[in-house]
């Protein structure tokens, strides 16, 4: 919220500089996000009077002016055509640094000296709304009675300092100059000045507000509705001081009545609405819920069709205002307006919020109303407006105000204790300091022993419990009390055991292993477009990703159902920028639901995905990585995979302890084409959630045999389709108790072996715990192995 | 005979002395100890030595033989040493040539930071827990004192699936879940992805947050201060300072913003901290008793404090990275730097 230094000073004595004040406010919970000096670009600009204008001897389009700038006369050359002898104008002198970037220096124009420049309104940063003549194409001609030589910032009232203050959502009471002044008073140990709500009325007139308007409050959602009437209204430009205030806080000055309502909004935080009395049919205001289908032509030029959830201000025939949000064109102030009735009301903040969101209308009024307005503010706001109307002389105030209130919110009692407050804060603040601070915030309080009995002012609806009071105390006592705290950590709190997170730990181990295997970890958005379904040829549940209803765009609308989409996109991006060889991995979630429209939360399994495209890398390199990754988890086995996006012949499903946990292999040729990746691209994934839920791998260490192992090699020829894994299993079982290890050490293919044949050479290690094996025993086992391979796989000894 | 032995004793020294290589040494060995060697020849004459002289001559023979063998052995050792030295002199690699094998990859900067933070928190007795990213409105807002009409929430900020299911906007969503299931005292830390509907140079629609929550009978704002101070020192170095500023969050009361002394200039003021010496990094506060009570923890008995901050931002401060978007672009040339 924007407020100005001078405006605040009108309500509280401030001896601090703007910077000091801002620092103090920030420390007390009202962060000043920006301090703007209105005169930042107005230094060395003064009011001058053109005494004499002569033609430039060398240039037809230039004139040479002698200008009175107060203490002296100076010569300025201009090309402006709207200047005349006797004109009072803004003069920028050497040293000036104007808002448009122009820096003024003494110069010579076609050989004639010029010591400054006349300014247009634009060059001073103001427009026609702010000051008459500021909008013309040419120099701003100032009123002739302005004091010559005075700084322009004074003459045009552009000498204020504007603070942009962040008001936290719990403090709607501070969304006004008065509210902030109240806080500043507490910070500085001052008290706020009483605001003038008085105005004279014509004591001889018998007219009262009821002769002009009646009000019926017909909805629960309006807790107070106040209204006053003003006759003989003059709609004109409001005085400069008021325009200056509004302009400083970013509100466009319009005319007396509108400016006053805006002024009260900023000053008191109370939104007002002014109606032209003559446009109210039947002379009666009805505050009610809208009827479904009712239409309103709003002041923003749009037409809205309302429903029962909206509150409207209507007369007997039509809705005139979408309450608390925007007025209608059918009843607004115009140049013909003679009599005005002014509304100052409190509406239900939820209703305002809902309607404002529904129609996408955000006005200063709605922004204020949806945060909640105190009941007392409605009457004060109205009185302040009437007071200003009277002060500006732009209307005659009619006696009396209408006040339709439902319930009231007065001062509330709250009992707390010094001990409780200090326990929350963990510091020792004396009872008298607590009491003093609360009192400075207008929280009336009485300390009785440890107890503090408080009366909370009605506008502090945010204060409900001990913690709320503790916050009030500490923010004004000062958080720097903690700067030198040398307490022991968790002095009064027992040790808590850190319960290991198995999934996190497993992923961390995997991540570190993959890094050592040359992989780079990536982190991608978990949502994207839907094209991945086609590109990855998905047909199962993964083909129906969950959709975000308000995404950043269609390309960010779908939650991923597979990690493949993210990692392949990243690979494609890297290829496009020239990174050709890569090993990537990502730990993340996929999001799966069978529901078209979510009614329960979806499944979010944690996955680890890997991608490799690298010269010379093949399926078995990948298998090695998978083995290293999972060896610590359990017993690994593989089966041919039918993942749609993997190459059917060069891919495997991964099983750990017999449970399917993932898959890996070469990417399907169609998929690499879809993602514009090299043919030799590999993808794999494991579900780290499932892996982390497996029982911990148990390692049992047996003693090795004291007797020497026996090694034998065996080479057999089999059909190409025979799987080595199954042969190794067969060898193991044929060896029985004597089995120690078996491995494949050579694969040989040659025409001489026959069509679609391969020769496999195995190294078999036998061992007996109790004795050295005899040749006979060895021969017997090897024969059994060979027989088994012959029988099960048609193997022929080579 | 004695004379010959003494002569051999003298000659062996000279003979070994003049040897330059193993071949010559072998010749010397043959010349003295071989079948036709000098010493062998002398020994053959032992038969003619009178009995009374035998013990003395015998001793002399043994002495000379030992000397000869010793001299030859010594020389052999010497030659071996020389040979090895020569060999080592020739065997040399260019140690600046690149290593062979798979080059190390790298963790993502955000995960590195997460791991760091988890280590710090786990050491302080925190348990790492997680919650769903697609979350109910109840846990994300309602259960942490942000009911539907609350001004602190804005439809524009969240990604919704339905009126009641959304991408969580804060890891605070896990607070309520934890309070429902854990029995105090407990300390939990929640790292994870969070989502908000805005996107520019400093905001990513997906970002990573860390949420900490401590619930116990006697914890206070002072504990929060000391604990965060310890954490930030471990993260950014022992000379790191933190300071509190009042703020507002629906789930904490009092609420604070925590500024951390700039890790780049150590509070002196630089471009990174916009000359303030401090950076705004965390939000924190004492758990609002309403939140405790709402989630089934008796606020008369228990208190708590909570803190939260952006892991991405912490990572950026730590590494001097100025563009948040680079974190999710995953260009290997960028990632390689943290190898």
JSON list of N, CA and C in Angstrom, two decimals, chain A residues 504 511 521 523, chain B residues 108-121 128-130 133 168-171 189-194 196 202 204 206-212 232 235-236 280-283 307-321 323-324 327-328:
[
{"chain": "A", "resi": 504, "resn": "UNK", "atom": "N", "xyz": [14.76, -42.12, 0.87]},
{"chain": "A", "resi": 504, "resn": "UNK", "atom": "CA", "xyz": [15.75, -41.07, 0.65]},
{"chain": "A", "resi": 504, "resn": "UNK", "atom": "C", "xyz": [17.15, -41.64, 0.70]},
{"chain": "A", "resi": 511, "resn": "UNK", "atom": "N", "xyz": [22.15, -42.33, -6.29]},
{"chain": "A", "resi": 511, "resn": "UNK", "atom": "CA", "xyz": [22.60, -41.11, -6.97]},
{"chain": "A", "resi": 511, "resn": "UNK", "atom": "C", "xyz": [24.12, -41.02, -6.97]},
{"chain": "A", "resi": 521, "resn": "UNK", "atom": "N", "xyz": [23.04, -35.80, -12.96]},
{"chain": "A", "resi": 521, "resn": "UNK", "atom": "CA", "xyz": [21.67, -35.75, -12.45]},
{"chain": "A", "resi": 521, "resn": "UNK", "atom": "C", "xyz": [20.95, -34.54, -13.02]},
{"chain": "A", "resi": 523, "resn": "UNK", "atom": "N", "xyz": [17.03, -32.30, -13.13]},
{"chain": "A", "resi": 523, "resn": "UNK", "atom": "CA", "xyz": [15.76, -32.07, -12.42]},
{"chain": "A", "resi": 523, "resn": "UNK", "atom": "C", "xyz": [14.84, -31.36, -13.39]},
{"chain": "B", "resi": 108, "resn": "UNK", "atom": "N", "xyz": [22.79, -32.95, -9.29]},
{"chain": "B", "resi": 108, "resn": "UNK", "atom": "CA", "xyz": [22.13, -31.68, -9.60]},
{"chain": "B", "resi": 108, "resn": "UNK", "atom": "C", "xyz": [22.38, -30.71, -8.43]},
{"chain": "B", "resi": 109, "resn": "UNK", "atom": "N", "xyz": [22.62, -29.42, -8.71]},
{"chain": "B", "resi": 109, "resn": "UNK", "atom": "CA", "xyz": [22.91, -28.48, -7.62]},
{"chain": "B", "resi": 109, "resn": "UNK", "atom": "C", "xyz": [21.84, -28.46, -6.52]},
{"chain": "B", "resi": 110, "resn": "UNK", "atom": "N", "xyz": [20.59, -28.65, -6.92]},
{"chain": "B", "resi": 110, "resn": "UNK", "atom": "CA", "xyz": [19.51, -28.61, -5.92]},
{"chain": "B", "resi": 110, "resn": "UNK", "atom": "C", "xyz": [19.59, -29.84, -5.01]},
{"chain": "B", "resi": 111, "resn": "UNK", "atom": "N", "xyz": [19.88, -31.00, -5.60]},
{"chain": "B", "resi": 111, "resn": "UNK", "atom": "CA", "xyz": [20.00, -32.21, -4.75]},
{"chain": "B", "resi": 111, "resn": "UNK", "atom": "C", "xyz": [21.21, -32.11, -3.84]},
{"chain": "B", "resi": 112, "resn": "UNK", "atom": "N", "xyz": [22.31, -31.57, -4.34]},
{"chain": "B", "resi": 112, "resn": "UNK", "atom": "CA", "xyz": [23.49, -31.41, -3.48]},
{"chain": "B", "resi": 112, "resn": "UNK", "atom": "C", "xyz": [23.11, -30.59, -2.26]},
{"chain": "B", "resi": 113, "resn": "UNK", "atom": "N", "xyz": [22.37, -29.50, -2.52]},
{"chain": "B", "resi": 113, "resn": "UNK", "atom": "CA", "xyz": [21.97, -28.64, -1.42]},
{"chain": "B", "resi": 113, "resn": "UNK", "atom": "C", "xyz": [21.02, -29.38, -0.49]},
{"chain": "B", "resi": 114, "resn": "UNK", "atom": "N", "xyz": [20.08, -30.13, -1.07]},
{"chain": "B", "resi": 114, "resn": "UNK", "atom": "CA", "xyz": [19.15, -30.91, -0.24]},
{"chain": "B", "resi": 114, "resn": "UNK", "atom": "C", "xyz": [19.93, -31.87, 0.65]},
{"chain": "B", "resi": 115, "resn": "UNK", "atom": "N", "xyz": [20.88, -32.57, 0.08]},
{"chain": "B", "resi": 115, "resn": "UNK", "atom": "CA", "xyz": [21.67, -33.54, 0.86]},
{"chain": "B", "resi": 115, "resn": "UNK", "atom": "C", "xyz": [22.39, -32.84, 2.01]},
{"chain": "B", "resi": 116, "resn": "UNK", "atom": "N", "xyz": [22.99, -31.71, 1.70]},
{"chain": "B", "resi": 116, "resn": "UNK", "atom": "CA", "xyz": [23.67, -30.93, 2.73]},
{"chain": "B", "resi": 116, "resn": "UNK", "atom": "C", "xyz": [22.72, -30.61, 3.88]},
{"chain": "B", "resi": 117, "resn": "UNK", "atom": "N", "xyz": [21.55, -30.08, 3.49]},
{"chain": "B", "resi": 117, "resn": "UNK", "atom": "CA", "xyz": [20.57, -29.66, 4.50]},
{"chain": "B", "resi": 117, "resn": "UNK", "atom": "C", "xyz": [20.07, -30.86, 5.30]},
{"chain": "B", "resi": 118, "resn": "UNK", "atom": "N", "xyz": [19.87, -31.98, 4.62]},
{"chain": "B", "resi": 118, "resn": "UNK", "atom": "CA", "xyz": [19.38, -33.16, 5.32]},
{"chain": "B", "resi": 118, "resn": "UNK", "atom": "C", "xyz": [20.41, -33.63, 6.34]},
{"chain": "B", "resi": 119, "resn": "UNK", "atom": "N", "xyz": [21.68, -33.58, 5.95]},
{"chain": "B", "resi": 119, "resn": "UNK", "atom": "CA", "xyz": [22.74, -33.99, 6.88]},
{"chain": "B", "resi": 119, "resn": "UNK", "atom": "C", "xyz": [22.70, -33.12, 8.14]},
{"chain": "B", "resi": 120, "resn": "UNK", "atom": "N", "xyz": [22.56, -31.83, 7.92]},
{"chain": "B", "resi": 120, "resn": "UNK", "atom": "CA", "xyz": [22.53, -30.90, 9.05]},
{"chain": "B", "resi": 120, "resn": "UNK", "atom": "C", "xyz": [21.33, -31.22, 9.95]},
{"chain": "B", "resi": 121, "resn": "UNK", "atom": "N", "xyz": [20.17, -31.38, 9.33]},
{"chain": "B", "resi": 121, "resn": "UNK", "atom": "CA", "xyz": [18.94, -31.60, 10.11]},
{"chain": "B", "resi": 121, "resn": "UNK", "atom": "C", "xyz": [18.97, -32.94, 10.82]},
{"chain": "B", "resi": 128, "resn": "UNK", "atom": "N", "xyz": [13.50, -37.22, 8.38]},
{"chain": "B", "resi": 128, "resn": "UNK", "atom": "CA", "xyz": [13.11, -36.75, 7.05]},
{"chain": "B", "resi": 128, "resn": "UNK", "atom": "C", "xyz": [11.79, -37.41, 6.68]},
{"chain": "B", "resi": 129, "resn": "UNK", "atom": "N", "xyz": [10.76, -36.63, 6.46]},
{"chain": "B", "resi": 129, "resn": "UNK", "atom": "CA", "xyz": [9.52, -37.24, 5.99]},
{"chain": "B", "resi": 129, "resn": "UNK", "atom": "C", "xyz": [9.03, -36.50, 4.75]},
{"chain": "B", "resi": 130, "resn": "UNK", "atom": "N", "xyz": [8.13, -37.15, 4.05]},
{"chain": "B", "resi": 130, "resn": "UNK", "atom": "CA", "xyz": [7.64, -36.56, 2.81]},
{"chain": "B", "resi": 130, "resn": "UNK", "atom": "C", "xyz": [6.12, -36.69, 2.71]},
{"chain": "B", "resi": 133, "resn": "UNK", "atom": "N", "xyz": [2.78, -34.65, -3.61]},
{"chain": "B", "resi": 133, "resn": "UNK", "atom": "CA", "xyz": [2.86, -33.35, -4.30]},
{"chain": "B", "resi": 133, "resn": "UNK", "atom": "C", "xyz": [1.48, -32.93, -4.79]},
{"chain": "B", "resi": 168, "resn": "UNK", "atom": "N", "xyz": [0.61, -29.04, -4.43]},
{"chain": "B", "resi": 168, "resn": "UNK", "atom": "CA", "xyz": [0.84, -28.33, -3.18]},
{"chain": "B", "resi": 168, "resn": "UNK", "atom": "C", "xyz": [1.66, -27.06, -3.43]},
{"chain": "B", "resi": 169, "resn": "UNK", "atom": "N", "xyz": [1.31, -26.02, -2.71]},
{"chain": "B", "resi": 169, "resn": "UNK", "atom": "CA", "xyz": [1.99, -24.74, -2.91]},
{"chain": "B", "resi": 169, "resn": "UNK", "atom": "C", "xyz": [3.10, -24.56, -1.89]},
{"chain": "B", "resi": 170, "resn": "UNK", "atom": "N", "xyz": [3.13, -25.46, -0.90]},
{"chain": "B", "resi": 170, "resn": "UNK", "atom": "CA", "xyz": [4.11, -25.32, 0.18]},
{"chain": "B", "resi": 170, "resn": "UNK", "atom": "C", "xyz": [4.30, -26.68, 0.84]},
{"chain": "B", "resi": 171, "resn": "UNK", "atom": "N", "xyz": [5.51, -26.96, 1.28]},
{"chain": "B", "resi": 171, "resn": "UNK", "atom": "CA", "xyz": [5.74, -28.21, 1.99]},
{"chain": "B", "resi": 171, "resn": "UNK", "atom": "C", "xyz": [5.09, -28.17, 3.37]},
{"chain": "B", "resi": 189, "resn": "UNK", "atom": "N", "xyz": [11.71, -32.83, 9.14]},
{"chain": "B", "resi": 189, "resn": "UNK", "atom": "CA", "xyz": [12.12, -31.93, 8.07]},
{"chain": "B", "resi": 189, "resn": "UNK", "atom": "C", "xyz": [11.56, -32.53, 6.78]},
{"chain": "B", "resi": 190, "resn": "UNK", "atom": "N", "xyz": [11.00, -31.66, 5.96]},
{"chain": "B", "resi": 190, "resn": "UNK", "atom": "CA", "xyz": [10.32, -32.11, 4.75]},
{"chain": "B", "resi": 190, "resn": "UNK", "atom": "C", "xyz": [10.92, -31.42, 3.54]},
{"chain": "B", "resi": 191, "resn": "UNK", "atom": "N", "xyz": [11.70, -32.13, 2.74]},
{"chain": "B", "resi": 191, "resn": "UNK", "atom": "CA", "xyz": [12.16, -31.53, 1.49]},
{"chain": "B", "resi": 191, "resn": "UNK", "atom": "C", "xyz": [11.20, -31.92, 0.38]},
{"chain": "B", "resi": 192, "resn": "UNK", "atom": "N", "xyz": [11.04, -31.10, -0.60]},
{"chain": "B", "resi": 192, "resn": "UNK", "atom": "CA", "xyz": [10.21, -31.55, -1.71]},
{"chain": "B", "resi": 192, "resn": "UNK", "atom": "C", "xyz": [9.83, -30.49, -2.71]},
{"chain": "B", "resi": 193, "resn": "UNK", "atom": "N", "xyz": [9.21, -30.98, -3.77]},
{"chain": "B", "resi": 193, "resn": "UNK", "atom": "CA", "xyz": [8.80, -30.08, -4.84]},
{"chain": "B", "resi": 193, "resn": "UNK", "atom": "C", "xyz": [7.50, -29.39, -4.46]},
{"chain": "B", "resi": 194, "resn": "UNK", "atom": "N", "xyz": [7.41, -28.11, -4.81]},
{"chain": "B", "resi": 194, "resn": "UNK", "atom": "CA", "xyz": [6.21, -27.34, -4.59]},
{"chain": "B", "resi": 194, "resn": "UNK", "atom": "C", "xyz": [5.93, -26.55, -5.85]},
{"chain": "B", "resi": 196, "resn": "UNK", "atom": "N", "xyz": [3.76, -23.19, -7.82]},
{"chain": "B", "resi": 196, "resn": "UNK", "atom": "CA", "xyz": [2.89, -22.02, -7.83]},
{"chain": "B", "resi": 196, "resn": "UNK", "atom": "C", "xyz": [2.77, -21.49, -9.24]},
{"chain": "B", "resi": 202, "resn": "UNK", "atom": "N", "xyz": [12.92, -15.04, -11.58]},
{"chain": "B", "resi": 202, "resn": "UNK", "atom": "CA", "xyz": [13.16, -15.42, -10.19]},
{"chain": "B", "resi": 202, "resn": "UNK", "atom": "C", "xyz": [12.09, -16.37, -9.65]},
{"chain": "B", "resi": 204, "resn": "UNK", "atom": "N", "xyz": [9.94, -19.94, -10.56]},
{"chain": "B", "resi": 204, "resn": "UNK", "atom": "CA", "xyz": [9.71, -21.08, -11.43]},
{"chain": "B", "resi": 204, "resn": "UNK", "atom": "C", "xyz": [8.40, -21.69, -10.97]},
{"chain": "B", "resi": 206, "resn": "UNK", "atom": "N", "xyz": [7.64, -24.65, -10.75]},
{"chain": "B", "resi": 206, "resn": "UNK", "atom": "CA", "xyz": [7.99, -25.75, -9.85]},
{"chain": "B", "resi": 206, "resn": "UNK", "atom": "C", "xyz": [9.27, -25.35, -9.12]},
{"chain": "B", "resi": 207, "resn": "UNK", "atom": "N", "xyz": [9.29, -25.51, -7.82]},
{"chain": "B", "resi": 207, "resn": "UNK", "atom": "CA", "xyz": [10.49, -25.18, -7.08]},
{"chain": "B", "resi": 207, "resn": "UNK", "atom": "C", "xyz": [10.60, -26.11, -5.88]},
{"chain": "B", "resi": 208, "resn": "UNK", "atom": "N", "xyz": [11.71, -26.05, -5.18]},
{"chain": "B", "resi": 208, "resn": "UNK", "atom": "CA", "xyz": [11.94, -26.99, -4.09]},
{"chain": "B", "resi": 208, "resn": "UNK", "atom": "C", "xyz": [11.97, -26.26, -2.76]},
{"chain": "B", "resi": 209, "resn": "UNK", "atom": "N", "xyz": [11.21, -26.81, -1.84]},
{"chain": "B", "resi": 209, "resn": "UNK", "atom": "CA", "xyz": [11.13, -26.18, -0.52]},
{"chain": "B", "resi": 209, "resn": "UNK", "atom": "C", "xyz": [11.60, -27.14, 0.55]},
{"chain": "B", "resi": 210, "resn": "UNK", "atom": "N", "xyz": [11.94, -26.55, 1.66]},
{"chain": "B", "resi": 210, "resn": "UNK", "atom": "CA", "xyz": [12.26, -27.36, 2.82]},
{"chain": "B", "resi": 210, "resn": "UNK", "atom": "C", "xyz": [11.44, -26.81, 3.97]},
{"chain": "B", "resi": 211, "resn": "UNK", "atom": "N", "xyz": [10.81, -27.72, 4.71]},
{"chain": "B", "resi": 211, "resn": "UNK", "atom": "CA", "xyz": [9.98, -27.30, 5.83]},
{"chain": "B", "resi": 211, "resn": "UNK", "atom": "C", "xyz": [10.48, -28.03, 7.06]},
{"chain": "B", "resi": 212, "resn": "UNK", "atom": "N", "xyz": [10.67, -27.31, 8.13]},
{"chain": "B", "resi": 212, "resn": "UNK", "atom": "CA", "xyz": [11.06, -27.95, 9.39]},
{"chain": "B", "resi": 212, "resn": "UNK", "atom": "C", "xyz": [9.99, -27.71, 10.44]},
{"chain": "B", "resi": 232, "resn": "UNK", "atom": "N", "xyz": [22.52, -22.34, 9.71]},
{"chain": "B", "resi": 232, "resn": "UNK", "atom": "CA", "xyz": [23.06, -21.43, 8.71]},
{"chain": "B", "resi": 232, "resn": "UNK", "atom": "C", "xyz": [24.59, -21.35, 8.80]},
{"chain": "B", "resi": 235, "resn": "UNK", "atom": "N", "xyz": [25.85, -24.30, 7.09]},
{"chain": "B", "resi": 235, "resn": "UNK", "atom": "CA", "xyz": [25.64, -24.21, 5.65]},
{"chain": "B", "resi": 235, "resn": "UNK", "atom": "C", "xyz": [26.58, -23.20, 5.00]},
{"chain": "B", "resi": 236, "resn": "UNK", "atom": "N", "xyz": [26.65, -22.03, 5.57]},
{"chain": "B", "resi": 236, "resn": "UNK", "atom": "CA", "xyz": [27.38, -20.94, 4.91]},
{"chain": "B", "resi": 236, "resn": "UNK", "atom": "C", "xyz": [28.69, -20.57, 5.59]},
{"chain": "B", "resi": 280, "resn": "UNK", "atom": "N", "xyz": [17.34, -12.20, 2.42]},
{"chain": "B", "resi": 280, "resn": "UNK", "atom": "CA", "xyz": [16.13, -12.78, 2.97]},
{"chain": "B", "resi": 280, "resn": "UNK", "atom": "C", "xyz": [16.08, -14.23, 2.53]},
{"chain": "B", "resi": 281, "resn": "UNK", "atom": "N", "xyz": [16.08, -15.16, 3.51]},
{"chain": "B", "resi": 281, "resn": "UNK", "atom": "CA", "xyz": [16.17, -16.56, 3.10]},
{"chain": "B", "resi": 281, "resn": "UNK", "atom": "C", "xyz": [15.06, -17.44, 3.65]},
{"chain": "B", "resi": 282, "resn": "UNK", "atom": "N", "xyz": [14.69, -17.23, 4.90]},
{"chain": "B", "resi": 282, "resn": "UNK", "atom": "CA", "xyz": [13.72, -18.15, 5.50]},
{"chain": "B", "resi": 282, "resn": "UNK", "atom": "C", "xyz": [12.48, -17.42, 6.02]},
{"chain": "B", "resi": 283, "resn": "UNK", "atom": "N", "xyz": [11.41, -18.20, 6.09]},
{"chain": "B", "resi": 283, "resn": "UNK", "atom": "CA", "xyz": [10.24, -17.77, 6.85]},
{"chain": "B", "resi": 283, "resn": "UNK", "atom": "C", "xyz": [10.13, -18.73, 8.02]},
{"chain": "B", "resi": 307, "resn": "UNK", "atom": "N", "xyz": [9.94, -23.72, 10.32]},
{"chain": "B", "resi": 307, "resn": "UNK", "atom": "CA", "xyz": [10.69, -22.85, 9.40]},
{"chain": "B", "resi": 307, "resn": "UNK", "atom": "C", "xyz": [10.62, -23.44, 8.00]},
{"chain": "B", "resi": 308, "resn": "UNK", "atom": "N", "xyz": [10.78, -22.60, 7.01]},
{"chain": "B", "resi": 308, "resn": "UNK", "atom": "CA", "xyz": [10.73, -23.08, 5.65]},
{"chain": "B", "resi": 308, "resn": "UNK", "atom": "C", "xyz": [11.52, -22.18, 4.73]},
{"chain": "B", "resi": 309, "resn": "UNK", "atom": "N", "xyz": [12.06, -22.76, 3.72]},
{"chain": "B", "resi": 309, "resn": "UNK", "atom": "CA", "xyz": [12.72, -21.92, 2.72]},
{"chain": "B", "resi": 309, "resn": "UNK", "atom": "C", "xyz": [12.96, -22.64, 1.41]},
{"chain": "B", "resi": 310, "resn": "UNK", "atom": "N", "xyz": [13.34, -21.87, 0.41]},
{"chain": "B", "resi": 310, "resn": "UNK", "atom": "CA", "xyz": [13.55, -22.41, -0.92]},
{"chain": "B", "resi": 310, "resn": "UNK", "atom": "C", "xyz": [14.94, -23.02, -1.06]},
{"chain": "B", "resi": 311, "resn": "UNK", "atom": "N", "xyz": [14.95, -24.32, -1.36]},
{"chain": "B", "resi": 311, "resn": "UNK", "atom": "CA", "xyz": [16.24, -25.00, -1.53]},
{"chain": "B", "resi": 311, "resn": "UNK", "atom": "C", "xyz": [16.94, -24.47, -2.77]},
{"chain": "B", "resi": 312, "resn": "UNK", "atom": "N", "xyz": [16.15, -24.19, -3.80]},
{"chain": "B", "resi": 312, "resn": "UNK", "atom": "CA", "xyz": [16.74, -23.67, -5.05]},
{"chain": "B", "resi": 312, "resn": "UNK", "atom": "C", "xyz": [17.46, -22.36, -4.78]},
{"chain": "B", "resi": 313, "resn": "UNK", "atom": "N", "xyz": [16.80, -21.52, -4.00]},
{"chain": "B", "resi": 313, "resn": "UNK", "atom": "CA", "xyz": [17.39, -20.21, -3.70]},
{"chain": "B", "resi": 313, "resn": "UNK", "atom": "C", "xyz": [18.66, -20.37, -2.87]},
{"chain": "B", "resi": 314, "resn": "UNK", "atom": "N", "xyz": [18.61, -21.28, -1.90]},
{"chain": "B", "resi": 314, "resn": "UNK", "atom": "CA", "xyz": [19.80, -21.53, -1.09]},
{"chain": "B", "resi": 314, "resn": "UNK", "atom": "C", "xyz": [20.94, -22.03, -1.98]},
{"chain": "B", "resi": 315, "resn": "UNK", "atom": "N", "xyz": [20.60, -22.90, -2.90]},
{"chain": "B", "resi": 315, "resn": "UNK", "atom": "CA", "xyz": [21.61, -23.44, -3.82]},
{"chain": "B", "resi": 315, "resn": "UNK", "atom": "C", "xyz": [22.19, -22.32, -4.68]},
{"chain": "B", "resi": 316, "resn": "UNK", "atom": "N", "xyz": [21.31, -21.43, -5.12]},
{"chain": "B", "resi": 316, "resn": "UNK", "atom": "CA", "xyz": [21.78, -20.34, -5.96]},
{"chain": "B", "resi": 316, "resn": "UNK", "atom": "C", "xyz": [22.73, -19.42, -5.19]},
{"chain": "B", "resi": 317, "resn": "UNK", "atom": "N", "xyz": [22.39, -19.14, -3.94]},
{"chain": "B", "resi": 317, "resn": "UNK", "atom": "CA", "xyz": [23.25, -18.30, -3.11]},
{"chain": "B", "resi": 317, "resn": "UNK", "atom": "C", "xyz": [24.59, -18.99, -2.90]},
{"chain": "B", "resi": 318, "resn": "UNK", "atom": "N", "xyz": [24.52, -20.29, -2.72]},
{"chain": "B", "resi": 318, "resn": "UNK", "atom": "CA", "xyz": [25.71, -21.06, -2.40]},
{"chain": "B", "resi": 318, "resn": "UNK", "atom": "C", "xyz": [26.66, -21.12, -3.59]},
{"chain": "B", "resi": 319, "resn": "UNK", "atom": "N", "xyz": [26.10, -21.12, -4.79]},
{"chain": "B", "resi": 319, "resn": "UNK", "atom": "CA", "xyz": [26.92, -21.31, -5.98]},
{"chain": "B", "resi": 319, "resn": "UNK", "atom": "C", "xyz": [27.06, -20.05, -6.81]},
{"chain": "B", "resi": 320, "resn": "UNK", "atom": "N", "xyz": [26.42, -18.97, -6.37]},
{"chain": "B", "resi": 320, "resn": "UNK", "atom": "CA", "xyz": [26.51, -17.73, -7.13]},
{"chain": "B", "resi": 320, "resn": "UNK", "atom": "C", "xyz": [25.71, -17.74, -8.42]},
{"chain": "B", "resi": 321, "resn": "UNK", "atom": "N", "xyz": [24.79, -18.71, -8.53]},
{"chain": "B", "resi": 321, "resn": "UNK", "atom": "CA", "xyz": [23.95, -18.81, -9.72]},
{"chain": "B", "resi": 321, "resn": "UNK", "atom": "C", "xyz": [22.86, -17.74, -9.65]},
{"chain": "B", "resi": 323, "resn": "UNK", "atom": "N", "xyz": [20.36, -17.25, -12.21]},
{"chain": "B", "resi": 323, "resn": "UNK", "atom": "CA", "xyz": [19.14, -17.50, -12.98]},
{"chain": "B", "resi": 323, "resn": "UNK", "atom": "C", "xyz": [18.51, -18.82, -12.57]},
{"chain": "B", "resi": 324, "resn": "UNK", "atom": "N", "xyz": [17.36, -18.72, -11.95]},
{"chain": "B", "resi": 324, "resn": "UNK", "atom": "CA", "xyz": [16.67, -19.91, -11.46]},
{"chain": "B", "resi": 324, "resn": "UNK", "atom": "C", "xyz": [16.34, -20.88, -12.58]},
{"chain": "B", "resi": 327, "resn": "UNK", "atom": "N", "xyz": [18.43, -23.95, -13.54]},
{"chain": "B", "resi": 327, "resn": "UNK", "atom": "CA", "xyz": [18.38, -25.16, -12.72]},
{"chain": "B", "resi": 327, "resn": "UNK", "atom": "C", "xyz": [17.54, -26.26, -13.35]},
{"chain": "B", "resi": 328, "resn": "UNK", "atom": "N", "xyz": [16.54, -25.86, -14.14]},
{"chain": "B", "resi": 328, "resn": "UNK", "atom": "CA", "xyz": [15.63, -26.87, -14.69]},
{"chain": "B", "resi": 328, "resn": "UNK", "atom": "C", "xyz": [15.80, -27.06, -16.19]}
]
